Coordinates of N, CA, C and O in Angstrom, one line a residue:
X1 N -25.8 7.3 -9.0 CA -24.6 7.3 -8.2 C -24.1 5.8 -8.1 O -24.9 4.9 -7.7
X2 N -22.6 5.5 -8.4 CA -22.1 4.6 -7.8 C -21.2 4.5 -7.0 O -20.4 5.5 -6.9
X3 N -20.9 3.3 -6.3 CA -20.1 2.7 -5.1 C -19.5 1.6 -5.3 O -19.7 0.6 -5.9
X4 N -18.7 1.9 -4.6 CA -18.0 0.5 -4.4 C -17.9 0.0 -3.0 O -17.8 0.7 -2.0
X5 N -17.8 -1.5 -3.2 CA -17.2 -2.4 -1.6 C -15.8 -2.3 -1.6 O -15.2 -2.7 -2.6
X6 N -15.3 -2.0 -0.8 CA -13.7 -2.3 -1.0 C -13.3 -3.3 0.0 O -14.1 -3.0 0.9
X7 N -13.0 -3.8 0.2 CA -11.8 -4.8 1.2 C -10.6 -4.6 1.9 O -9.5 -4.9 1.6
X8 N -11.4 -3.6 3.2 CA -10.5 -3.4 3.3 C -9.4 -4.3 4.1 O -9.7 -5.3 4.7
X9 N -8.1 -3.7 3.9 CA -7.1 -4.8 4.2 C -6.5 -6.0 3.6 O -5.5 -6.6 3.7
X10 N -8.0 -6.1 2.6 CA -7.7 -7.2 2.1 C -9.4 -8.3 2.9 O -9.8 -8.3 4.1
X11 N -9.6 -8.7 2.1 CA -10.4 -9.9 3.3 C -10.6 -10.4 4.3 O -11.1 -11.5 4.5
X12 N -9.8 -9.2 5.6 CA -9.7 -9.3 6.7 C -10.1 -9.9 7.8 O -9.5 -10.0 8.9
X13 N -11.3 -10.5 7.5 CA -12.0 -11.1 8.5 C -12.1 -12.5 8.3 O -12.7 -13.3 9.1
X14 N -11.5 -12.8 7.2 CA -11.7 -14.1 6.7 C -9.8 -14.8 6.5 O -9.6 -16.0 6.5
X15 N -8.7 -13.9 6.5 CA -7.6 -14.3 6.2 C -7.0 -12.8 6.7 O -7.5 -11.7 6.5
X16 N -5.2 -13.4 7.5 CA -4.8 -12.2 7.8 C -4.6 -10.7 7.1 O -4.1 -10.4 6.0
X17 N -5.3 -9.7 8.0 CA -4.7 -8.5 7.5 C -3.5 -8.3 6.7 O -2.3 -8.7 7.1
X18 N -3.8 -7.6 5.3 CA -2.7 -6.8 4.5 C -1.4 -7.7 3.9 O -0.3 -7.3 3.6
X19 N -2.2 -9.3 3.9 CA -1.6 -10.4 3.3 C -1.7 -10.6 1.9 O -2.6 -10.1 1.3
X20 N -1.0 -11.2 1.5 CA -1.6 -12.0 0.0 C -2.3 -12.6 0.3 O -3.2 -12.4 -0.5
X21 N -2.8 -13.4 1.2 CA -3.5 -14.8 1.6 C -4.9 -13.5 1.4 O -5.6 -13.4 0.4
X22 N -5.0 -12.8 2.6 CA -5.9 -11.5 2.5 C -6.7 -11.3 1.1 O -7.8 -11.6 0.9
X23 N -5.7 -10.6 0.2 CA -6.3 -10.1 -1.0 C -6.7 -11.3 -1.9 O -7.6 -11.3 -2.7
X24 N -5.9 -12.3 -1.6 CA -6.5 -13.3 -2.9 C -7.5 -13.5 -2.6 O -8.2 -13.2 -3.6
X25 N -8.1 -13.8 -1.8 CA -9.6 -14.0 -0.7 C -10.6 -13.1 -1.2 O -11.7 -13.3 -1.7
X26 N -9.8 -12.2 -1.0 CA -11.0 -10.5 -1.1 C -11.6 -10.7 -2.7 O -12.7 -10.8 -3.0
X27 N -10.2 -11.0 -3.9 CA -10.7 -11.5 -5.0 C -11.1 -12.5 -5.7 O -11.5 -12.4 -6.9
X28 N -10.8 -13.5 -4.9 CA -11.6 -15.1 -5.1 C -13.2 -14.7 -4.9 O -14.2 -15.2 -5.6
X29 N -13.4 -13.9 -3.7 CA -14.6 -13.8 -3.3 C -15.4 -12.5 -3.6 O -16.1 -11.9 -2.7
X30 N -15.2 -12.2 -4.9 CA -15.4 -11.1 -6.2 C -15.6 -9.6 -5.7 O -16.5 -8.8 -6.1
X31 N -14.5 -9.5 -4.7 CA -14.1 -8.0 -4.3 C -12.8 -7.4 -5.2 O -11.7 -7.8 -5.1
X32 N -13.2 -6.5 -6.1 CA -12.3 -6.3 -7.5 C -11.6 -5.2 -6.3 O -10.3 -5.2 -6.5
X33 N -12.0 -4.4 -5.2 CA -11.6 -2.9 -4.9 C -11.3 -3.6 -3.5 O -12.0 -4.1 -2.7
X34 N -8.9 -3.2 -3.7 CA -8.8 -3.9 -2.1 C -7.6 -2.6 -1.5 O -6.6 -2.1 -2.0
X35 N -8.4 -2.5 -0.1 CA -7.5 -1.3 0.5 C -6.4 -1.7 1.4 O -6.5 -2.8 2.0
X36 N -5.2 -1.0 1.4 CA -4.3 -1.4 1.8 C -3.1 -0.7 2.9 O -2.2 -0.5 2.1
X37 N -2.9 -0.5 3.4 CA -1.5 0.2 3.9 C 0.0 -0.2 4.1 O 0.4 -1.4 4.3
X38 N 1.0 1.1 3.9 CA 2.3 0.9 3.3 C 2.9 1.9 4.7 O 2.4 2.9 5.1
X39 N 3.9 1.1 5.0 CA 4.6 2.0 5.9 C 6.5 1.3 5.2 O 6.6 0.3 4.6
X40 N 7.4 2.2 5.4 CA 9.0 2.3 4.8 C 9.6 1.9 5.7 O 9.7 2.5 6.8
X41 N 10.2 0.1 5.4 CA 11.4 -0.3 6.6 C 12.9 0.6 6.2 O 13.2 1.4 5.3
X42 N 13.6 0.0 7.5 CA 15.0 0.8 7.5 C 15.5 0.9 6.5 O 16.3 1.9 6.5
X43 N 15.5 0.4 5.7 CA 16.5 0.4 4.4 C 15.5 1.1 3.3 O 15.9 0.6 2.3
X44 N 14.7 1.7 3.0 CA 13.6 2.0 2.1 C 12.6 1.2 1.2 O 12.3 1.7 0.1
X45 N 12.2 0.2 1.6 CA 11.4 -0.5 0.8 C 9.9 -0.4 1.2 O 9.5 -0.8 2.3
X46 N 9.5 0.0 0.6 CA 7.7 -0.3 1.3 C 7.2 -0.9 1.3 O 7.0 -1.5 0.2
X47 N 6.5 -1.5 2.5 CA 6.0 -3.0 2.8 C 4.4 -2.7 3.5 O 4.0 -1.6 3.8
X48 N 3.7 -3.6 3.5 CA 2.1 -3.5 3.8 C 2.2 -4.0 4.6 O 2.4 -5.2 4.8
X49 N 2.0 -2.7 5.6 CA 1.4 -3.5 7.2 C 0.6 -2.0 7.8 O 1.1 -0.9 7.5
X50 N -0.1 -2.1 8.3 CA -1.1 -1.2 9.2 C -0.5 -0.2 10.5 O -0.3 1.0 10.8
X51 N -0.3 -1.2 11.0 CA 0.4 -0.8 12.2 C 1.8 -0.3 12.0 O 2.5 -0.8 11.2
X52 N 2.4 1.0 12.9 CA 3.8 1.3 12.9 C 4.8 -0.1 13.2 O 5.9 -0.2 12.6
X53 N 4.3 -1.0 14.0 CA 5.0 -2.1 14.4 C 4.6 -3.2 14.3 O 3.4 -3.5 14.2
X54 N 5.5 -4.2 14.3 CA 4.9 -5.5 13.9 C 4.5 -6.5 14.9 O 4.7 -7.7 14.5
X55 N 4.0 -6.3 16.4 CA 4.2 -6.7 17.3 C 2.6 -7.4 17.0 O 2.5 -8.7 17.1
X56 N 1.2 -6.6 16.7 CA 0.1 -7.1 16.2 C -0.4 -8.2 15.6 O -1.3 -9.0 15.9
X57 N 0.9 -8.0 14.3 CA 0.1 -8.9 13.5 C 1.1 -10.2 13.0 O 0.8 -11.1 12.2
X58 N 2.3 -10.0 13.7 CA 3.2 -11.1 13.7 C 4.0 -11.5 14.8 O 4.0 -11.3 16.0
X59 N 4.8 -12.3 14.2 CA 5.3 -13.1 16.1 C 6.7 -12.2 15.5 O 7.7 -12.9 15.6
X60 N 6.9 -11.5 15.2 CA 8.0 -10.0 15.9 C 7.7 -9.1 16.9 O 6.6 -9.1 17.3
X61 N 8.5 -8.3 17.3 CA 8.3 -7.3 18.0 C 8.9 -6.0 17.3 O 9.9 -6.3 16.7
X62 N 8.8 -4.5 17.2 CA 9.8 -3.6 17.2 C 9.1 -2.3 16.0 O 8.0 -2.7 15.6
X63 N 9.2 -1.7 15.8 CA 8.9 -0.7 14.9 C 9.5 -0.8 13.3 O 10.7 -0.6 13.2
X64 N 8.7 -0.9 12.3 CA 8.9 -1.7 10.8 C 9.7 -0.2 10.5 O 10.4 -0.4 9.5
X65 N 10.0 1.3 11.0 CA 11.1 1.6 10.6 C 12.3 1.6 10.7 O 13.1 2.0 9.9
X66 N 12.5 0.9 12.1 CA 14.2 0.7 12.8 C 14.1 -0.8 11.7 O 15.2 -1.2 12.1
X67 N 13.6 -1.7 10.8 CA 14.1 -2.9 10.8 C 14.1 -3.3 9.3 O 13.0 -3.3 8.7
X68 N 15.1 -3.6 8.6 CA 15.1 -4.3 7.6 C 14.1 -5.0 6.5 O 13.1 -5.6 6.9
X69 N 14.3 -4.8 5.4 CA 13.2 -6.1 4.7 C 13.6 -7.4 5.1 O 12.7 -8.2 5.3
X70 N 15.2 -7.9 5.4 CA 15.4 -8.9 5.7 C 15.2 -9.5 6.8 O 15.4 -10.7 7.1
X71 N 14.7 -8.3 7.7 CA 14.2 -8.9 8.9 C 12.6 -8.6 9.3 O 12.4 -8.7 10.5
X72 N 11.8 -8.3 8.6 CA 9.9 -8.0 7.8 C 10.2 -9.6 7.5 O 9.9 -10.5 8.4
X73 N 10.9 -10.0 6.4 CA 10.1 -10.5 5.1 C 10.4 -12.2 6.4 O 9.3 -12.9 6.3
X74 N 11.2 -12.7 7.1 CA 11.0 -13.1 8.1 C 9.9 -13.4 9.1 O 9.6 -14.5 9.6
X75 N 9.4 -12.3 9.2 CA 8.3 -12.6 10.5 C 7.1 -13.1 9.5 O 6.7 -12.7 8.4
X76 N 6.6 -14.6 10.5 CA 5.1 -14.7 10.1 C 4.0 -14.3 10.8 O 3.8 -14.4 12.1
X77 N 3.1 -13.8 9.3 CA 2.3 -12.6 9.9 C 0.8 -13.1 9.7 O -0.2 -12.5 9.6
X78 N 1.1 -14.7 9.8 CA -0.4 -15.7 9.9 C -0.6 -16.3 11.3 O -1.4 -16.0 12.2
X79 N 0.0 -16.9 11.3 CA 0.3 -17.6 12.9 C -1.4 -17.0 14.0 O -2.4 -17.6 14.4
X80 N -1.0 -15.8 14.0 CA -1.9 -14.9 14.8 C -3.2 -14.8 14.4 O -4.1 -14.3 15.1
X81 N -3.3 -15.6 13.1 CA -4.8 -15.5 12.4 C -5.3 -16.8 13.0 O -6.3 -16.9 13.7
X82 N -4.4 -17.6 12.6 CA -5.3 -19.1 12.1 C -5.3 -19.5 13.5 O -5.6 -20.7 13.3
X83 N -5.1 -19.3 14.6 CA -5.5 -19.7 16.0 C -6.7 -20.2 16.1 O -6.9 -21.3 16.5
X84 N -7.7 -19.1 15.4 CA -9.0 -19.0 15.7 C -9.7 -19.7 14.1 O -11.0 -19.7 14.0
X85 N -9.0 -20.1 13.2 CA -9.3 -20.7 11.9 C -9.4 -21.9 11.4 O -8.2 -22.2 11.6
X86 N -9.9 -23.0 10.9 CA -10.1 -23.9 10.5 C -8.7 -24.1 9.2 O -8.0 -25.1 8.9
X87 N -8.6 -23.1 8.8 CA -7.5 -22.9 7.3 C -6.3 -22.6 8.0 O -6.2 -21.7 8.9
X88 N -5.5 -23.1 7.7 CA -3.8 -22.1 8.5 C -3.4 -21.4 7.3 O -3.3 -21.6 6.1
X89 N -3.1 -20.2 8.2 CA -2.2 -19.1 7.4 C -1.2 -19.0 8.1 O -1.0 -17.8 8.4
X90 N -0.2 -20.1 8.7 CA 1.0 -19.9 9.5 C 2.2 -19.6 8.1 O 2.2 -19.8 6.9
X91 N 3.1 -18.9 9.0 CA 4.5 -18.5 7.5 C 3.6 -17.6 6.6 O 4.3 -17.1 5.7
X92 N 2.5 -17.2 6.6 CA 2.1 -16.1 5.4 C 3.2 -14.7 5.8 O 3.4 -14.3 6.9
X93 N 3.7 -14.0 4.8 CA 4.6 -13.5 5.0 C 4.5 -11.8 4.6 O 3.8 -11.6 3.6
X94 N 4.9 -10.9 5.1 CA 4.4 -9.2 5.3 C 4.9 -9.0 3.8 O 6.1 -9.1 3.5
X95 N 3.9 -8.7 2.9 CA 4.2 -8.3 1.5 C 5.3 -6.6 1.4 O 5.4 -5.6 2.2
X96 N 6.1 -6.7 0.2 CA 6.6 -5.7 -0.2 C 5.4 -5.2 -1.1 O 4.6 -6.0 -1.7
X97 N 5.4 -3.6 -1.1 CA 4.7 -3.1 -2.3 C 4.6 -3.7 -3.4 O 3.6 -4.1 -4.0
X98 N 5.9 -3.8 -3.9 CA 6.1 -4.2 -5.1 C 5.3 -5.4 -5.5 O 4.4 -5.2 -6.3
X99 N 5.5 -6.7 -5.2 CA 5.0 -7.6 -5.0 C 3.6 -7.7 -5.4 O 3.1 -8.1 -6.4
X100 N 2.9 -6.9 -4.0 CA 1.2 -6.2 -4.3 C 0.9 -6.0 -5.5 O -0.1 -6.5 -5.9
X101 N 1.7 -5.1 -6.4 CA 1.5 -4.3 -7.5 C 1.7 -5.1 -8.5 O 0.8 -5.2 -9.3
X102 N 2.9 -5.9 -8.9 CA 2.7 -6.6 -9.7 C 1.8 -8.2 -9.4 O 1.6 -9.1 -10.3
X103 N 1.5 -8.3 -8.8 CA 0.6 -9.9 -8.6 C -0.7 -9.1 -9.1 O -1.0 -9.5 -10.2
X104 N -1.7 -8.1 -8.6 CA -3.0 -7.5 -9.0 C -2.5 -6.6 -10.2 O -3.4 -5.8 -10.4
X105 N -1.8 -6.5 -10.8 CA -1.9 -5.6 -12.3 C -3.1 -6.1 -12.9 O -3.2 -7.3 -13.2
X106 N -3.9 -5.2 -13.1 CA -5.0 -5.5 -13.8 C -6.0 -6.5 -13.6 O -6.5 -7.2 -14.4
X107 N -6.3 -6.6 -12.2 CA -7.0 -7.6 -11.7 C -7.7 -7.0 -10.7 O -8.8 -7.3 -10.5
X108 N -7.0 -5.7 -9.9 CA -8.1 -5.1 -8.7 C -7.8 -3.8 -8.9 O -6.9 -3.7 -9.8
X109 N -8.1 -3.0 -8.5 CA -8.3 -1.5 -8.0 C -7.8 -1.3 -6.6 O -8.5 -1.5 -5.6
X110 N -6.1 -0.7 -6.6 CA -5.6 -0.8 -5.2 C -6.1 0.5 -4.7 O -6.3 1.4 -5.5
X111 N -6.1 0.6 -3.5 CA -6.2 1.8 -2.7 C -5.5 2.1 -1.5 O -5.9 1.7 -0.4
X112 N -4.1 2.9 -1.9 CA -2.8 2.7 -0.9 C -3.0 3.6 0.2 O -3.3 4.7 -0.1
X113 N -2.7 3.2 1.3 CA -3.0 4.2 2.6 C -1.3 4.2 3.4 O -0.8 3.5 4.3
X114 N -0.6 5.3 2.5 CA 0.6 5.6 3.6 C 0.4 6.0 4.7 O -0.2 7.0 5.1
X115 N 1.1 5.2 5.4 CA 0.7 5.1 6.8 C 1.9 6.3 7.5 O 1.5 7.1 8.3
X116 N 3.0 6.2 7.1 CA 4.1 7.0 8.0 C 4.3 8.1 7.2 O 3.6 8.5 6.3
X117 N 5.6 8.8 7.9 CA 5.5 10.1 7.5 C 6.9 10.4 7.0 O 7.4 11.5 6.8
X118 N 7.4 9.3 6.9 CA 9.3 9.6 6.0 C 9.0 10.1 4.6 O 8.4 9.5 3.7
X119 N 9.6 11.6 4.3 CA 9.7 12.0 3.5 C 9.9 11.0 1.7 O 9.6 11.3 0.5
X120 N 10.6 9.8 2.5 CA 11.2 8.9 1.1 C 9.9 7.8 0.7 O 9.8 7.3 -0.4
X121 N 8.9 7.7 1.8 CA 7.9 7.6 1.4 C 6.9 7.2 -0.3 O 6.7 6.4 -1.2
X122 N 6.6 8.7 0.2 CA 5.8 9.2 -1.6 C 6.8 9.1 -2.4 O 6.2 8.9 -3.5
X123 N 7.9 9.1 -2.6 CA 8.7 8.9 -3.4 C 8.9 7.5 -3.8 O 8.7 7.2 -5.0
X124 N 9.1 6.8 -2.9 CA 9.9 5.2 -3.0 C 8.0 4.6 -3.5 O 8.0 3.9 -4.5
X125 N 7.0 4.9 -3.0 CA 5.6 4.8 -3.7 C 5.3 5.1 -5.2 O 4.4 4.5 -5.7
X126 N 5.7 5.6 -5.6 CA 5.6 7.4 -6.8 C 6.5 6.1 -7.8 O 5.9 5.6 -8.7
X127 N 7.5 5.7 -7.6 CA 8.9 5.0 -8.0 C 8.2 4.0 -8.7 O 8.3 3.7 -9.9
X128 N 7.1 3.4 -7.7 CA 6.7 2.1 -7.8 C 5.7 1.5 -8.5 O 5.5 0.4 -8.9
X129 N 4.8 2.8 -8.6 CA 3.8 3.2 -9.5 C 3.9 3.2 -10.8 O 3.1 2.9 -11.7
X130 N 4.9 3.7 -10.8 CA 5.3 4.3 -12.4 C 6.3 2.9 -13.0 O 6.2 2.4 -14.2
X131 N 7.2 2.3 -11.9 CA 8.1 1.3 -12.4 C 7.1 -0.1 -12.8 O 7.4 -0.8 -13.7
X132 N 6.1 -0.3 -12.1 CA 5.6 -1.5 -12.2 C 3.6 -1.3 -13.0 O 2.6 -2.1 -12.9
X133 N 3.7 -0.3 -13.8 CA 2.8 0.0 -14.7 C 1.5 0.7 -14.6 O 0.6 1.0 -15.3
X134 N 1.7 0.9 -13.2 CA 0.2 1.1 -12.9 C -0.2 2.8 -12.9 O -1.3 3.2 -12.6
X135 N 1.3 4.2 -13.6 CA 1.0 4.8 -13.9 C 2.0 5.1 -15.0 O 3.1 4.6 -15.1
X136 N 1.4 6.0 -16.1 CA 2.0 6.2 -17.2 C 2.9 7.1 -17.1 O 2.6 8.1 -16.4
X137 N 4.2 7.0 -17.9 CA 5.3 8.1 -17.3 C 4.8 9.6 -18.3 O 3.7 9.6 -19.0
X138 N 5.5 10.8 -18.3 CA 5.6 12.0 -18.7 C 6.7 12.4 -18.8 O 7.0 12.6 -17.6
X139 N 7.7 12.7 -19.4 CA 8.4 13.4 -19.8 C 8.5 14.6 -19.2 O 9.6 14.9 -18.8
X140 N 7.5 15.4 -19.1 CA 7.4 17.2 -19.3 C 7.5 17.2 -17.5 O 8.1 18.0 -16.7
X141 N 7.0 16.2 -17.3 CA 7.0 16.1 -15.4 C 8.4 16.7 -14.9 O 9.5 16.5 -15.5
X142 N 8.2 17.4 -13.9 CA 9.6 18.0 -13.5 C 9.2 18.4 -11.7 O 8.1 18.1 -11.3
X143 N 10.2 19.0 -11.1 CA 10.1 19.2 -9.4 C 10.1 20.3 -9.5 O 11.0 20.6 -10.4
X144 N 9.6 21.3 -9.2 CA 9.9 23.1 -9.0 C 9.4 23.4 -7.6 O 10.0 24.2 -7.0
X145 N 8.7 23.0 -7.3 CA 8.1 23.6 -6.1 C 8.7 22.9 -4.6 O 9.1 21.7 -4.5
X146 N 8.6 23.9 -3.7 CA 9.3 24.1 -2.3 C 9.1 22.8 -1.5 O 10.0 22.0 -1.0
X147 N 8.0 22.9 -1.5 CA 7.9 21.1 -0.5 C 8.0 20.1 -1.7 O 7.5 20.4 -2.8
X148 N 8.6 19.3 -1.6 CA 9.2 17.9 -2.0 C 8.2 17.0 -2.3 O 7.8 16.4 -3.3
X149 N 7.9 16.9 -0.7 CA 6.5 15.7 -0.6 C 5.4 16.3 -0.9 O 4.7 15.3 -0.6
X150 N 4.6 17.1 -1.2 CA 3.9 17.3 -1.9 C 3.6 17.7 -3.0 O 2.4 17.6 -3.4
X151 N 4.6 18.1 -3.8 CA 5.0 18.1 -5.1 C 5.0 16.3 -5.3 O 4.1 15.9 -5.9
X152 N 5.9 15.6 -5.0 CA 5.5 13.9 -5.2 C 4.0 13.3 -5.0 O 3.6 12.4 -5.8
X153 N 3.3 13.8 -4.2 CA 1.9 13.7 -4.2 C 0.8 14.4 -5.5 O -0.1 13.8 -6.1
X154 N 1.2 15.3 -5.5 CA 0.5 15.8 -6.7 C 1.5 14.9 -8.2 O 0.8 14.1 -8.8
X155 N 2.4 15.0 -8.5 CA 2.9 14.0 -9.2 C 2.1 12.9 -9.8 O 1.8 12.7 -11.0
X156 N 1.9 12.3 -8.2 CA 1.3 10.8 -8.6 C -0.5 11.3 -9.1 O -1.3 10.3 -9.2
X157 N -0.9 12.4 -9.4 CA -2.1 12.3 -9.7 C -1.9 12.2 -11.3 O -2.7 12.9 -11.9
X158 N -1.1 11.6 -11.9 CA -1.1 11.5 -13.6 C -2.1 10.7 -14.0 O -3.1 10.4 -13.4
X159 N -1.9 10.4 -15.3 CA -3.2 9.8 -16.0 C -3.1 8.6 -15.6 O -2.1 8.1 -15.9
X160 N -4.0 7.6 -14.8 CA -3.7 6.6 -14.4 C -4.7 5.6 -16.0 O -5.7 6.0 -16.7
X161 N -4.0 4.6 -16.0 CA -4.2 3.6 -17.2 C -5.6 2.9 -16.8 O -6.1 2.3 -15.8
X162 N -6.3 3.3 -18.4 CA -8.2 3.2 -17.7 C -8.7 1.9 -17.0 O -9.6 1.9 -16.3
X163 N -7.9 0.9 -17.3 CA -8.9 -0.1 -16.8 C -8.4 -0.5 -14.9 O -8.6 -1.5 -14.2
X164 N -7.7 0.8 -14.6 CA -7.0 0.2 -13.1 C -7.7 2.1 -12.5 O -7.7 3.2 -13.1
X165 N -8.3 1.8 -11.4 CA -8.1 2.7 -10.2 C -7.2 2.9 -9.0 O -6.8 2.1 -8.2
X166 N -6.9 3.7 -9.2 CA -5.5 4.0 -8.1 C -6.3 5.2 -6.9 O -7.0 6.2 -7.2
X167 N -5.9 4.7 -5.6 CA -5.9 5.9 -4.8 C -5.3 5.7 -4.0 O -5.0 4.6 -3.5
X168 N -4.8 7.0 -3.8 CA -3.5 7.5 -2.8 C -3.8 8.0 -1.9 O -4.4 9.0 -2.1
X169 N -3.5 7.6 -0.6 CA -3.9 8.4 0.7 C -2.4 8.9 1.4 O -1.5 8.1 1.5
X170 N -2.4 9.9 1.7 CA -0.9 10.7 2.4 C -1.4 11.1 3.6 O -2.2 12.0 3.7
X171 N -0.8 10.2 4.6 CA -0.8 11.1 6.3 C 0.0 11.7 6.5 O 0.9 11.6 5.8
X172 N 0.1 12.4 7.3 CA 0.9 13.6 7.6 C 2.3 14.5 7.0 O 3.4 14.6 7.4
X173 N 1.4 15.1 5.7 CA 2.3 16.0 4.6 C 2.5 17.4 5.6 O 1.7 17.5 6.6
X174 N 3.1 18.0 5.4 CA 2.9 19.3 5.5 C 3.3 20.0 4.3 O 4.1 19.6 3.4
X175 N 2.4 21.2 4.5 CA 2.4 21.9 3.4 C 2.5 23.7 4.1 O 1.6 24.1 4.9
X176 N 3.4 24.2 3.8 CA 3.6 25.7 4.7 C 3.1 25.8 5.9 O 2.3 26.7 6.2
X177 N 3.7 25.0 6.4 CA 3.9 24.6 8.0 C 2.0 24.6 8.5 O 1.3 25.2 9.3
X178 N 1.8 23.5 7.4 CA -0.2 23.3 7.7 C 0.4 21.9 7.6 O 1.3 21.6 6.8
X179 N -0.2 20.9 8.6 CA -0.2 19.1 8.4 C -1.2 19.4 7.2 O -1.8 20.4 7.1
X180 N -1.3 18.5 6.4 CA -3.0 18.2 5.6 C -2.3 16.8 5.3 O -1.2 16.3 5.4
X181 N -3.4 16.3 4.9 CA -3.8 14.9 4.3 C -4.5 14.9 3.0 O -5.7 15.2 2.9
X182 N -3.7 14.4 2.0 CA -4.1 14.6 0.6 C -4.6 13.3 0.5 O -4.1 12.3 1.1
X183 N -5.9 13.4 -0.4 CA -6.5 11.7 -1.0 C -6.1 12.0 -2.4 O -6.4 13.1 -2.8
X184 N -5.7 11.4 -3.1 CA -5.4 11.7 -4.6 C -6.4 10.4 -5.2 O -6.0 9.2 -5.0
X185 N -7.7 10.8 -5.8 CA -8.4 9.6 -6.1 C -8.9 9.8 -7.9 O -9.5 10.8 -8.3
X186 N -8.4 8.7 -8.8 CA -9.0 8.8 -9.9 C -9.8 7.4 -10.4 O -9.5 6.2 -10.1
X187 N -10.5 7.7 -11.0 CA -12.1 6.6 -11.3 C -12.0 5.9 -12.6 O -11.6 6.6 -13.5
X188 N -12.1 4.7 -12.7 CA -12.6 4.8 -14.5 C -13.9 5.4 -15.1 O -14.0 5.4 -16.4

């Protein structure tokens, strides 16, 4: 049997949560497997933060879906760390997905934990996956079935490209009026 360590957050304990500063950490300090969470600002971009709101982990206040990327990418989400730190992580800044995805291509094994429940979600995820390499496209792929968002979840379980681990965590899908929570996990 094998295991893995993952990190989660990123190197959390050592540099702010669900930062770059975070994950570079996690893999400077030879954690290849880093977990993460994605919740959709107002305009549809998916950004890594944990919390519904940014009141936590940055000097904002307000809920990351009423508010812009231009007003995320704004807040610093270090300040709150390095109080207690020898290193400053002041101005470290709330990553877009995208960002995440292309800086670790082929360098870690992400493990995305959607946090909210906006249908545009798995989609604007699904987009991002496929746009920035970390899943192989299909052709024959097509939408037929009734729920949306879970059809995009099953979706994302394609052939993921061998030398990367992808896992997908979905909170609150419903599926014929059942909540469930899908993990879509594939291994090298």
């Amino acid at each position: 049997m094998s295991f893995a360590i993952i990190a989660h957050r990123g190197f959390s304990s050592q540099a702010p949560e669900n930062t770059l500063a975070a994950f570079d950490l996690a893999l400077a300090s030879g954690f290849r497997d880093i977990e993460f969470d994605v919740h959709l600002s107002s305009d549809g971009v998916p950004v890594v933060m944990h919390d519904p709101t940014v009141n936590r982990t940055t000097d904002g206040t307000g809920k990351i879906s009423k508010m812009p990327l231009s007003v995320i990418r704004e807040l610093d989400a270090g300040s709150w760390f390095s109080q207690t730190r020898e290193f400053a992580f002041q101005n470290e800044k709330v990553p877009e997905l995208e960002e995440v995805l292309l800086r670790y291509r082929g360098l870690a094994r992400l493990y995305i934990e959607l946090k909210s429940g906006e249908p545009e979600l798995v989609e604007n995820v699904h987009y991002l996956l496929e746009h920035t390499g970390w899943l192989e496209r299909k052709q024959e792929d097509s939408v037929n079935e009734t729920d949306e968002k879970v059809t995009k979840v099953k979706k994302s379980k394609k052939k993921i490209k061998k030398h990367i681990t992808t896992g997908i965590a979905y909170v609150h899908a419903t599926f014929n009026n059942t909540i469930v929570t899908c993990l879509l996990y594939t291994s090298d």
